[in-house]
XYZ file of C-alpha atoms in Angstrom:
173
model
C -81.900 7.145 -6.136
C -84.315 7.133 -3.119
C -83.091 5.901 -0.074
C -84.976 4.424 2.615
C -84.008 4.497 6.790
C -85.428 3.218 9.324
C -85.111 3.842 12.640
C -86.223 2.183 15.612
C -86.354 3.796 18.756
C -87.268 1.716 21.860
C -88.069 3.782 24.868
C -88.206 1.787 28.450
C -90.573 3.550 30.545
C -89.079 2.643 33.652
C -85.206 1.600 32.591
C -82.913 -0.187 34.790
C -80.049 2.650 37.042
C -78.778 0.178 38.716
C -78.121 -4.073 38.609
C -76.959 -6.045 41.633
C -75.892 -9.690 40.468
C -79.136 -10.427 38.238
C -81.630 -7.944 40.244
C -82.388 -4.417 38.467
C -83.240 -1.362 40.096
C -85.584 0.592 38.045
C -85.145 4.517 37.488
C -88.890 4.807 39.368
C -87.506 3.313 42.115
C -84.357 5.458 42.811
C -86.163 8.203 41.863
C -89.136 7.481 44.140
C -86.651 7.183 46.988
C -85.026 9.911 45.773
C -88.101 12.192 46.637
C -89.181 11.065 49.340
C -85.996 12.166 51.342
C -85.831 15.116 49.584
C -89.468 15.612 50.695
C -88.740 14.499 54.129
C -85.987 16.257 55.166
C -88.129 19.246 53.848
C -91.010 18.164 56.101
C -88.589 17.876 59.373
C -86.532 20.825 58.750
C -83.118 18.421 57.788
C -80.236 18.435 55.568
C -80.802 17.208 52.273
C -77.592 17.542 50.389
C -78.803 17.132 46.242
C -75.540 17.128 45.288
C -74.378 13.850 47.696
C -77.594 12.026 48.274
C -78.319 10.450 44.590
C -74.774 8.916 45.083
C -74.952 7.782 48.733
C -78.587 6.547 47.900
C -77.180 4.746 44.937
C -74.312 3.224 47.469
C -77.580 2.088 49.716
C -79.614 0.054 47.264
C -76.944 -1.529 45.980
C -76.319 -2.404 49.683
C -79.724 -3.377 50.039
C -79.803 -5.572 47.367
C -76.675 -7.225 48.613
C -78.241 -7.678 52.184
C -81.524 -9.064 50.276
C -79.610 -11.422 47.902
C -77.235 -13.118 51.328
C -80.092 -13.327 53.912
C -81.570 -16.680 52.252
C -77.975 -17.984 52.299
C -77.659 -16.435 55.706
C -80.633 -17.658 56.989
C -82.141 -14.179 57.839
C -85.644 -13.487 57.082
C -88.394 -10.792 57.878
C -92.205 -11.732 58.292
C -94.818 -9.262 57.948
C -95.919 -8.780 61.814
C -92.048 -7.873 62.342
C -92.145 -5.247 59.578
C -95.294 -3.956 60.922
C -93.959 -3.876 64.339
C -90.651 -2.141 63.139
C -92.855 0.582 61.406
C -95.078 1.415 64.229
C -91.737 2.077 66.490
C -90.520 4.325 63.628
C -94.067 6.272 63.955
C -95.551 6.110 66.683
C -92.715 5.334 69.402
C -94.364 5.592 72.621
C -96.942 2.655 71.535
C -93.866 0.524 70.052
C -94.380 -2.129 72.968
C -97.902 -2.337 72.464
C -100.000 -4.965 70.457
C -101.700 -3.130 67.060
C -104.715 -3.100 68.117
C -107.645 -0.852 69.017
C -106.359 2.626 69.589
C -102.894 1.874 68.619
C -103.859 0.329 65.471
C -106.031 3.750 64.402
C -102.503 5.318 65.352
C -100.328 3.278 63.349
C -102.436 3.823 60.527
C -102.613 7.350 60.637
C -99.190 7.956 61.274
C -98.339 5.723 58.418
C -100.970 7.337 56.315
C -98.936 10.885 56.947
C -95.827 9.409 56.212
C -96.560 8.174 52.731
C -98.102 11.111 52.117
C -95.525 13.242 53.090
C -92.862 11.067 51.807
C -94.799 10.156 48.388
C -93.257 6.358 48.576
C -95.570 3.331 47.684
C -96.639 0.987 50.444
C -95.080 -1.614 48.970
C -91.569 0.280 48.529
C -91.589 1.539 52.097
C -92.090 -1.732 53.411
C -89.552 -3.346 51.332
C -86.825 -0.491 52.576
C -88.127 -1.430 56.288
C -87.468 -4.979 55.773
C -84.021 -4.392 54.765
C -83.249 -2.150 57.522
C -84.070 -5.465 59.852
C -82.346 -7.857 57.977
C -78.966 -5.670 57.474
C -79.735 -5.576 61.674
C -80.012 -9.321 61.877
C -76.925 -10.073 59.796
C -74.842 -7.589 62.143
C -75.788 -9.827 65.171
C -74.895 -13.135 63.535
C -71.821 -11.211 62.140
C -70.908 -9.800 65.391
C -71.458 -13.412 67.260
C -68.695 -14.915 65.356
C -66.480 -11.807 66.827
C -64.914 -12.412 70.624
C -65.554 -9.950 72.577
C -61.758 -9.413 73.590
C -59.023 -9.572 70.825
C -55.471 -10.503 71.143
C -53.486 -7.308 70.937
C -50.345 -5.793 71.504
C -49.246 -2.525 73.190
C -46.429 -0.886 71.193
C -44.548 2.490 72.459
C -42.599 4.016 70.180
C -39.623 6.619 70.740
C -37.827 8.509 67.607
C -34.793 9.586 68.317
C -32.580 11.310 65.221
C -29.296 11.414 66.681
C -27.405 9.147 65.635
C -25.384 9.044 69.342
C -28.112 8.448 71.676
C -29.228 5.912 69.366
C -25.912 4.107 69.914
C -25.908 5.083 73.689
C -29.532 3.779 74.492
C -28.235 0.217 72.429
C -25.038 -0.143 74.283
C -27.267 0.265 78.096
């Protein structure tokens, strides 16, 4: 008696870590993040704490992805010139009120040009994490519009006493 197995392996090259309603988050993509703190923090001289930051950095796409999924709904949204803007006050701060142009364009590009390269992270990624960053900022200020300013509250002073006695002598004045 011969017998006869096969089996099929399928391997994903780049497999989903992570879903958010019916958006995946591919393994390249956390793990692309991933690095580039890693390789960051290394570059500044910062904390990078391997055994918190895959978790927290799970936590934050799936906040991301949250943010990304309400701001149609919302009506939050992020044009190009604004995430250009946002990344040239990230890199090169003292030009962050200036038009990109000229001088300040050659600096934007150069700084972002380090960046990536230090970092590793696609365009394309890095601009995507940017926009987020401005939308989860938009959605605080309509979130924090719908909050007064003052709230109602009450001041409350409380006084334990054990004995039984005082208790009854504090009542009866």
């Amino acid at each position: 008696i011969i017998a006869l197995a096969i089996l099929v392996v399928v391997k994903h090259d780049n497999p989903p870590i992570l879903q958010v309603n019916n958006v995946s988050i591919s393994q390249g993509e956390y793990t692309s993040i991933l690095k580039s703190q890693r390789l960051f923090a290394q570059r500044i001289g910062g904390n990078f704490n391997p055994g918190i930051a895959p978790y927290e950095l799970m936590q934050n796409l799936a906040h991301n992805e949250l943010i990304r999924q309400a701001a149609p709904r919302e009506g939050l949204s992020v044009t190009d010139d604004e995430i250009e803007v946002e990344i040239l006050r990230r890199l090169v701060p003292a030009a962050a009120d200036q038009p990109i142009e000229g001088q300040v364009r050659r600096d934007y590009e150069a700084a972002l040009s380090n960046y990536l390269s230090t970092t590793q992270l696609p365009l394309d990624l890095y601009k995507s994490l940017v926009e987020v960053d401005l939308l989860r900022d938009q959605l605080r200020e309509n979130l924090g519009r719908d909050i007064p300013l003052v709230q109602a509250h009450v001041e409350l002073n409380l006084i334990t006493i054990t004995d039984v006695n005082v208790t009854t002598q504090i009542e009866t004045e």
